[in-house]
Coordinates of C-alpha atoms in Angstrom, one line a residue:
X10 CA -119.7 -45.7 0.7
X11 CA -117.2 -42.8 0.3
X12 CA -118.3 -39.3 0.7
X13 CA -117.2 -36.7 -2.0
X14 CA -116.4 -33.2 -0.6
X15 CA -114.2 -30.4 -1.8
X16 CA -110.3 -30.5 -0.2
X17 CA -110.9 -27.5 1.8
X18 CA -113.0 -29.1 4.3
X19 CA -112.5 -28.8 8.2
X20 CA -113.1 -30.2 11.2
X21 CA -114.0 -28.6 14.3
X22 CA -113.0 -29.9 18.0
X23 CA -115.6 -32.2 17.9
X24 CA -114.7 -33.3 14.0
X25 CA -117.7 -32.6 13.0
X26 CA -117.4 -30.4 9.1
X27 CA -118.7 -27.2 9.0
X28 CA -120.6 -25.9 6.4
X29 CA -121.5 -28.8 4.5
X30 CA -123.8 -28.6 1.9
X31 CA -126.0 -31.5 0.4
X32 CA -127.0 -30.9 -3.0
X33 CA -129.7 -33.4 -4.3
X34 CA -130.9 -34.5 -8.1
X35 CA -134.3 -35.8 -8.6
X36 CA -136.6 -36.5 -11.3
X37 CA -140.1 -35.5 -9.7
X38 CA -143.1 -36.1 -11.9
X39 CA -146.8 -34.9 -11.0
X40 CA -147.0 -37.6 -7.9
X41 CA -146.6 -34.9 -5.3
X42 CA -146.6 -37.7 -2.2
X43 CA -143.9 -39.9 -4.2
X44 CA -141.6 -36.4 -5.3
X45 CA -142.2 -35.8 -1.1
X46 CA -141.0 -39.4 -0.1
X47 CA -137.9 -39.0 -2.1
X48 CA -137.1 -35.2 -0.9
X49 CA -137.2 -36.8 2.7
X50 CA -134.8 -40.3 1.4
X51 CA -132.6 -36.9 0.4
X52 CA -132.7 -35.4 4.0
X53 CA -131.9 -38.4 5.6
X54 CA -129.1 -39.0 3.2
X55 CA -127.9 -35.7 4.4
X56 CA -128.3 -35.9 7.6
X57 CA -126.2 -39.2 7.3
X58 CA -123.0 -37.1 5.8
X59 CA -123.1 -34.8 8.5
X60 CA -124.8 -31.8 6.5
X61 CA -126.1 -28.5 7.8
X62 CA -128.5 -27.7 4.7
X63 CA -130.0 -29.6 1.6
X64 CA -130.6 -27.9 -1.8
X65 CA -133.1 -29.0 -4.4
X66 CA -134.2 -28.4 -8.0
X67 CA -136.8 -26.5 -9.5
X68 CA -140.0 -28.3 -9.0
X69 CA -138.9 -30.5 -6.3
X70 CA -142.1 -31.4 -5.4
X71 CA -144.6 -31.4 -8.9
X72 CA -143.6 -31.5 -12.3
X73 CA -147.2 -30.7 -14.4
X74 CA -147.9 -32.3 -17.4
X75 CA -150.0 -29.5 -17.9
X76 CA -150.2 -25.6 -18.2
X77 CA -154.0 -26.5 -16.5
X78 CA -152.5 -29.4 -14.2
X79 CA -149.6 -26.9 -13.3
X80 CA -152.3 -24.0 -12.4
X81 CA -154.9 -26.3 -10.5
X82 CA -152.2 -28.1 -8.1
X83 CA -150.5 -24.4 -7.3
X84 CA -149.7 -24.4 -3.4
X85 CA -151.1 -21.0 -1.7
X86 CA -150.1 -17.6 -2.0
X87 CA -147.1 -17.2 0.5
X88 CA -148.2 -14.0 2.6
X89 CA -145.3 -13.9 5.3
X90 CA -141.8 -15.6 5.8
X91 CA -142.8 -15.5 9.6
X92 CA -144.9 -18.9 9.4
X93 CA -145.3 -20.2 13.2
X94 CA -142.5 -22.8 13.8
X95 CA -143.0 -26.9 14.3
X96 CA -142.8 -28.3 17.6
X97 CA -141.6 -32.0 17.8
X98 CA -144.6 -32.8 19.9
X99 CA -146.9 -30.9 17.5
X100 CA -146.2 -31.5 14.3
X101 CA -148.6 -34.1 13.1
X102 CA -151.6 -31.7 14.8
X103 CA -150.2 -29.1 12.1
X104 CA -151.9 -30.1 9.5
X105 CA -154.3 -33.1 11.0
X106 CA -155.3 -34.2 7.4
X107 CA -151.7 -35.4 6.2
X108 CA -150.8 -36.7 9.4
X109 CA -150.4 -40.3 8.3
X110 CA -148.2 -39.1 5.2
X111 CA -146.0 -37.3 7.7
X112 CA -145.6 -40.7 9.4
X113 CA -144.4 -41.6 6.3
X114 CA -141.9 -38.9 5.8
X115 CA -140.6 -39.3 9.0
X116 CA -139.9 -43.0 8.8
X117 CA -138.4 -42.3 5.3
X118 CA -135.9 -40.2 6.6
X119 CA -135.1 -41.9 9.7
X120 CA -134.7 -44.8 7.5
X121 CA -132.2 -43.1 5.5
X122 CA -130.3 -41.2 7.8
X123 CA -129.6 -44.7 9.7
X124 CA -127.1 -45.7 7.2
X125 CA -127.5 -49.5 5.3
X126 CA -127.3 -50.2 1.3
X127 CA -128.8 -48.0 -0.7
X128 CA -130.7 -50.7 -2.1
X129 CA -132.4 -51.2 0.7
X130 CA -133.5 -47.4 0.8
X131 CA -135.0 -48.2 -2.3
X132 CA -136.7 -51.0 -1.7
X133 CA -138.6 -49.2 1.2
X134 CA -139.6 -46.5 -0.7
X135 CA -141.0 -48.6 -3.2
X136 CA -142.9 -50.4 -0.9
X137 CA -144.0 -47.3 1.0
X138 CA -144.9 -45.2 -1.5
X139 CA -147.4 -48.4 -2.8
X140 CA -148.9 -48.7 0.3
X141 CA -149.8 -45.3 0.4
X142 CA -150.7 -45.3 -3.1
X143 CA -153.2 -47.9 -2.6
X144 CA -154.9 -45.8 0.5
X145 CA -158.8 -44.9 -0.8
X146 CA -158.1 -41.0 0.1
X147 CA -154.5 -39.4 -0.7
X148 CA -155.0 -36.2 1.5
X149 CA -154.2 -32.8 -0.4
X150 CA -151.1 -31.7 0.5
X151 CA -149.1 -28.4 0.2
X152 CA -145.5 -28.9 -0.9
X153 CA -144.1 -25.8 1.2
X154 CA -146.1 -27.1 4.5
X155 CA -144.5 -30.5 4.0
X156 CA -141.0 -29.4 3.1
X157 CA -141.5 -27.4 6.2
X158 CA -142.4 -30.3 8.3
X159 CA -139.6 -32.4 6.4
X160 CA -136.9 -29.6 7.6
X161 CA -138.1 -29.6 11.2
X162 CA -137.8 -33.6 11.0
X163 CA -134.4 -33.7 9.7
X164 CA -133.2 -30.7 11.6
X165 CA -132.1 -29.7 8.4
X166 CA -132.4 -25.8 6.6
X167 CA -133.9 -26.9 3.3
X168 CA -133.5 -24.8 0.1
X169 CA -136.7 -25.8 -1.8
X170 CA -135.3 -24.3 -5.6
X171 CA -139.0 -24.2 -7.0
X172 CA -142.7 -24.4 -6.2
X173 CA -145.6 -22.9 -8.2
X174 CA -147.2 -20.5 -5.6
X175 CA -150.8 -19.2 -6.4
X176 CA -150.2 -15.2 -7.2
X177 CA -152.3 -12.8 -5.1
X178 CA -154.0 -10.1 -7.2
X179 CA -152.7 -6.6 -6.6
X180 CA -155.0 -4.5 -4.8
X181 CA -157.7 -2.6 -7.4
X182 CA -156.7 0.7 -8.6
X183 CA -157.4 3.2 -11.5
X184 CA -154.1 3.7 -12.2
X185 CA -153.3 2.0 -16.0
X186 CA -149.9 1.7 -15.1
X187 CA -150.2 -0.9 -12.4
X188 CA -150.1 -4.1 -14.1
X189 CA -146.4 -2.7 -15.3
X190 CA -144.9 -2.2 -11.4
X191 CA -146.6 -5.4 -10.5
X192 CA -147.8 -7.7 -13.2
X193 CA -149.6 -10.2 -11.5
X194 CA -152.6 -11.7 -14.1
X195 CA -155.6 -13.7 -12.5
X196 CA -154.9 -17.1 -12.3
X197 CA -151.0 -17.3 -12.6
X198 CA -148.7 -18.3 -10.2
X199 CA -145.5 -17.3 -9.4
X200 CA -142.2 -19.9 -9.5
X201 CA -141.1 -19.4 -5.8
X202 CA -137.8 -20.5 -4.4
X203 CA -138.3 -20.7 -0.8
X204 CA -135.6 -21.1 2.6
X205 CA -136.4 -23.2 5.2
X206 CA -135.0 -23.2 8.1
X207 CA -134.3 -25.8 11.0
X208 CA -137.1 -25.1 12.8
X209 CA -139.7 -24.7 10.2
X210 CA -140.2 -21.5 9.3
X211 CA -139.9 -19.5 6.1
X212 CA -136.6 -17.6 6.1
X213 CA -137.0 -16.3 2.9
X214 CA -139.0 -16.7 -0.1
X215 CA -138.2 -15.3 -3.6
X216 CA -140.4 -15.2 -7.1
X217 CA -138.5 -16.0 -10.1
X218 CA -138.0 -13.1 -12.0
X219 CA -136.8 -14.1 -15.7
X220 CA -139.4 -16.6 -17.3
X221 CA -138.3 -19.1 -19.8
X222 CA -140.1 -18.4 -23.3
X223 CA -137.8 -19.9 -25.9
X224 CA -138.6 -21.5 -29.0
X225 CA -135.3 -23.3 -30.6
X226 CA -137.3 -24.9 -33.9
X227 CA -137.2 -28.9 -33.1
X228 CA -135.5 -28.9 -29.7
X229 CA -137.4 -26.6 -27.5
X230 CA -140.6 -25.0 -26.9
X231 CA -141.3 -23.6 -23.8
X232 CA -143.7 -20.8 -22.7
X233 CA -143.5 -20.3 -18.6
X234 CA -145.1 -16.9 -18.9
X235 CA -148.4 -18.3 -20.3
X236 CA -149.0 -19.7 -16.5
X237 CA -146.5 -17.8 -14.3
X238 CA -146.0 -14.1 -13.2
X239 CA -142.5 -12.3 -13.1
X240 CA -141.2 -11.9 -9.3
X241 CA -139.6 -8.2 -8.8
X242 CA -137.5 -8.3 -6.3
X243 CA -134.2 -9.6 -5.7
X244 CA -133.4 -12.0 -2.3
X245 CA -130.6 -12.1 -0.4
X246 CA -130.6 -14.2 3.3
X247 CA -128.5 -15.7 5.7
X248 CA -128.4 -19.7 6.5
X249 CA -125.7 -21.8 8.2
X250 CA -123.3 -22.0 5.2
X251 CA -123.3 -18.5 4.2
X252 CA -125.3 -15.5 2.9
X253 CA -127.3 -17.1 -0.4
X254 CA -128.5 -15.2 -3.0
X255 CA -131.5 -16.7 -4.4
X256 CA -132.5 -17.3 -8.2
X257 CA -134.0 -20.3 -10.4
X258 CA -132.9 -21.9 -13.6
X259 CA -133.2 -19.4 -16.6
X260 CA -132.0 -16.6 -13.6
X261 CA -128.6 -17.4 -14.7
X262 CA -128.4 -16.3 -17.9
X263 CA -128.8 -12.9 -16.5
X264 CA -125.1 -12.1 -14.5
X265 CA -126.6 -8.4 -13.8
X266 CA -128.7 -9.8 -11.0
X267 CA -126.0 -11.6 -9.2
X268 CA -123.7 -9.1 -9.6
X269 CA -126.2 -6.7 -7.5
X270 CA -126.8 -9.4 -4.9
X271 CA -123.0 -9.7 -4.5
X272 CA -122.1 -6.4 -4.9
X273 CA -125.1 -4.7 -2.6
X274 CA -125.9 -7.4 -0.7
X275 CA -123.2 -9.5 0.5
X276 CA -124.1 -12.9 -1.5
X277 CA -121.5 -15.2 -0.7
X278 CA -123.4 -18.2 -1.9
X279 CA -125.7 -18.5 -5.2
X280 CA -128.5 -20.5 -5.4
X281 CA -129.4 -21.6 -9.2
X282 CA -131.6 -24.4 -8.8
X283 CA -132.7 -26.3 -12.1
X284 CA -135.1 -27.8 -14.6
X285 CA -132.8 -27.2 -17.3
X286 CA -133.7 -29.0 -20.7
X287 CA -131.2 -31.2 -22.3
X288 CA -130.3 -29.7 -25.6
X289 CA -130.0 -25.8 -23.9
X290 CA -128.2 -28.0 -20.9
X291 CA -125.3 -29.5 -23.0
X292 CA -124.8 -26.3 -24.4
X293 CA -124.7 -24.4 -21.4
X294 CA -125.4 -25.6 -18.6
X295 CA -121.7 -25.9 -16.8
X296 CA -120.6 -22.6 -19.0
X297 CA -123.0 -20.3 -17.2
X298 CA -122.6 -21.6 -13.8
X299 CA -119.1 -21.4 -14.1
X300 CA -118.7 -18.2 -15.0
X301 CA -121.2 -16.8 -12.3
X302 CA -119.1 -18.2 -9.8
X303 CA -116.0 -16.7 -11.6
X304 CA -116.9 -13.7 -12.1
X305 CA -118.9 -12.8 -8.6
X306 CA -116.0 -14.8 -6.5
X307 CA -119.1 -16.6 -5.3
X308 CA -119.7 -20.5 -4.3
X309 CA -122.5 -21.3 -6.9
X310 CA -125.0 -24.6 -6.0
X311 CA -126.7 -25.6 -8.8
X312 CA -129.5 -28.2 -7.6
X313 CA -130.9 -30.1 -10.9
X314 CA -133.7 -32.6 -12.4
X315 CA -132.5 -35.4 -14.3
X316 CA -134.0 -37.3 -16.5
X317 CA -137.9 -38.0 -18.6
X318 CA -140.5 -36.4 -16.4
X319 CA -143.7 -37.0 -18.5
X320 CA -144.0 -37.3 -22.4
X321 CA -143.4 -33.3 -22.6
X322 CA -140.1 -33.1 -20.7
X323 CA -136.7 -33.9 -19.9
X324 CA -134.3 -32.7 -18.4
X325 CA -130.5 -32.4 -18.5
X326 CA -129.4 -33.4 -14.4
X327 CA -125.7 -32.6 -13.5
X328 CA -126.5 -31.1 -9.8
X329 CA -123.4 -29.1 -9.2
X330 CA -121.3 -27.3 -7.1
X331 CA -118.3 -24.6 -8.5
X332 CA -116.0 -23.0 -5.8
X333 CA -115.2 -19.2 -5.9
X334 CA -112.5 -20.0 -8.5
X335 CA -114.8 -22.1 -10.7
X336 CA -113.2 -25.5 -9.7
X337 CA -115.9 -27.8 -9.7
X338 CA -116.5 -29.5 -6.0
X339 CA -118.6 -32.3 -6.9
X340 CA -121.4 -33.2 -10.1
X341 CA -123.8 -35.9 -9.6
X342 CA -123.5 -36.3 -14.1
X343 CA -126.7 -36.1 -16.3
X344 CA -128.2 -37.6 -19.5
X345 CA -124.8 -37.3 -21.4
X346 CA -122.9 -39.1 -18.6
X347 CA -121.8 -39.5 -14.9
X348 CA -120.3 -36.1 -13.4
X349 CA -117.0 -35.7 -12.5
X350 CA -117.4 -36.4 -8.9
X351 CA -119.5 -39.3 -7.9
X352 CA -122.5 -39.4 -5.9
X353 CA -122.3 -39.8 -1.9
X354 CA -126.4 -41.2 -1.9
X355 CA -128.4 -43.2 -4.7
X356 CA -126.9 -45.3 -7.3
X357 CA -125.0 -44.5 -10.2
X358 CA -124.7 -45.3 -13.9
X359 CA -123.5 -43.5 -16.9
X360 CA -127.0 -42.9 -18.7
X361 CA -128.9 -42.2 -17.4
X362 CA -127.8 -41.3 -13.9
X363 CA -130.1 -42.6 -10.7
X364 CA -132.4 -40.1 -9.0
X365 CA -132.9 -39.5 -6.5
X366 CA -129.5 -39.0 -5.8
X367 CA -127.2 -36.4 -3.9
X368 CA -123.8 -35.1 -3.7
X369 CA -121.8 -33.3 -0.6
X370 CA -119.5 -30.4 -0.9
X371 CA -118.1 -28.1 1.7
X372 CA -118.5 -24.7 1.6
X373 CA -115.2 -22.6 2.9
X374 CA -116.2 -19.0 3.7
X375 CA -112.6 -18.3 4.0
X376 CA -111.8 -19.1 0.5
X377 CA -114.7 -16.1 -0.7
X378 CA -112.3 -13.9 1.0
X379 CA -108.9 -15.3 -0.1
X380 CA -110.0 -15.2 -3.9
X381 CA -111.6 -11.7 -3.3
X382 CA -108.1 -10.2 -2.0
X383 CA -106.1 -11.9 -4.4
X384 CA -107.9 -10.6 -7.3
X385 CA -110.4 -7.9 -6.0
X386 CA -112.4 -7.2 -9.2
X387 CA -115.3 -6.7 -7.0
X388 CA -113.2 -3.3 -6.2
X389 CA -112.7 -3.1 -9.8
X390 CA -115.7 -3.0 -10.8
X391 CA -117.0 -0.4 -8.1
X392 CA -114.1 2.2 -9.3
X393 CA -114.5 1.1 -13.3
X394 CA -116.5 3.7 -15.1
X395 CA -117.4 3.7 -19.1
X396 CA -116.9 7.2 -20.7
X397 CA -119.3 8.6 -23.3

């Protein structure tokens, strides 16, 4: 199995690559213990190729079939980033109700991160995820506690690109101009794009701020506003590969935003996980992420779904990863074909491509800086003015 990384990767004294990024591609459904199993098959896969963080998609861990389903299985309001830490003698007593699925998790990624055929990683999963299935009582779960548990497993900072979080009402006021400075509605939820870190905890958390209602007659018809609140503020944070700036999916068609997290905030890295449809997806998909990346001098990762979720959606796949120049480091390919670069975990095939699956690319630090002296427009666009 050969790994696929960009040719700027180095080795430090004890050859171990720094930086190295694990981008997975998954096609989750409303089985939040199966979408689970397979983000952990994904952090033992990167944990295999010697990774320091793991990106996924837009609703990683539930995909609702429903604007009701999507509502009702909302994980809770996220009130601080400073959530107490796992312990590895602890962590089953975190949460004593899903302590058996977290036996699960664990062995799944222990599994994977020991290496063997792929196939065989499937097979156990398969087998796994039917014994658990046929258990009388599948405990409730929040995705964000498990991620959290699957991070401290894996010793791995995870980048969970999308999970419905229940919105908290704003506090009651006579002012009519509230619901415009924070418009949270009763029972919304907010798309959330939360950092994990090795340990645990909640580096960062950010609510998507640009909601996908597009109507493109006989391709697509998509309301997210008529179950999720707009987030407000932008999110910059630091994590082992660099300083990410944080969006989801329909973010991207917005370059303003990243320009201010670059600009303002030091973004050397953005985040763009996905759920992108397939018909918006040929059409734009590698267009838009290219161009962020060329035009903020940025590393853009661009963690994706793949595939038929439910009878309501699809969507487009090609996880990616574009360098500060827009050279692509590695795409795991999508409904219209394999990527460029192959996959380093999961199987392949031209259409459609296997999921889960993941790709490896190394992110160079140095390069942000090279690109940004030999072309500075960042400078440029600081002096540049418009006249009246």
């Amino acid at each position: 199995m050969s790994t696929t990384t960009s040719p700027s990767s180095s080795n430090n004294a004890n050859g171990i690559v720094a930086r190295r990024a694990a981008i997975a591609q998954l096609r989750s459904t409303s089985d939040k213990h199966a979408n689970l199993i397979n983000v952990a098959k994904c952090a033992g896969w990167a944990k295999r190729h010697g990774a320091q963080m793991l990106f996924l998609p837009e609703c990683f861990g539930f995909m609702g079939e429903s604007a009701e389903q999507t509502l009702k299985e909302a994980d809770p309001p996220i009130l601080s980033n400073n959530a107490a830490e796992f312990e590895d003698d602890n962590v089953g007593s975190w949460c004593p109700a899903t302590t058996s699925f977290r036996e699960i998790l664990s062995q799944t990624i222990a599994n994977a991160a020991a290496g063997g055929d792929d196939q065989d990683d499937d097979q156990f999963s398969v087998e796994i995820i039917s014994a658990f299935s046929a258990s009388s009582s599948l405990p409730t779960i929040s995705i964000i506690d498990e991620l959290r548990f699957i991070a401290c497993k894996s010793k791995l900072w995870i980048s969970g690109g999308g999970v419905h979080t229940k919105a908290t009402m704003p506090q009651a006021t006579t002012s009519t101009t509230a619901t415009t400075t924070n418009p949270v509605a009763e029972n919304k939820v907010y798309n959330t794009h939360v950092i994990i870190n090795d340990r645990g905890q909640i580096q960062a958390h950010y609510h998507k701020i640009h909601l996908f209602d597009v109507s493109i007659p006989g391709k697509v018809e998509l309301r997210e506003s008529s179950t999720t609140s707009p987030g407000t503020k932008l999110v910059v944070c630091d994590s082992p590969i660099g300083k990410l700036g944080l969006s989801i999916c329909y973010d991207m068609r917005f370059a303003e935003m990243y320009v201010e997290m670059v600009q303002k905030r030091g973004a050397q890295v953005l985040l763009m996980p996905s759920a992108f449809t397939v018909p918006t997806g040929k059409a734009h998909w590698h267009a838009l992420l290219k161009a962020r990346a060329i035009e903020n001098q940025c590393y853009v990762i661009a963690a994706a779904q793949v595939g038929r979720h439910n009878e309501k959606r699809q969507s487009y796949g090609h996880s990616l990863v574009y360098d500060p120049w827009g050279e692509s480091l590695a795409d795991a390919g999508g409904n219209d074909g394999a990527g460029s670069h192959g996959t380093v975990a999961g199987k392949t095939c031209n259409s459609p491509v296997y999921a889960p699956s993941l790709i490896i690319a190394d992110i160079d630090l140095n390069k942000v800086e090279k690109v940004r002296q030999s072309m500075p427009m960042q400078i440029h666009r600081n002096e540049f003015r418009f006249s009246d």
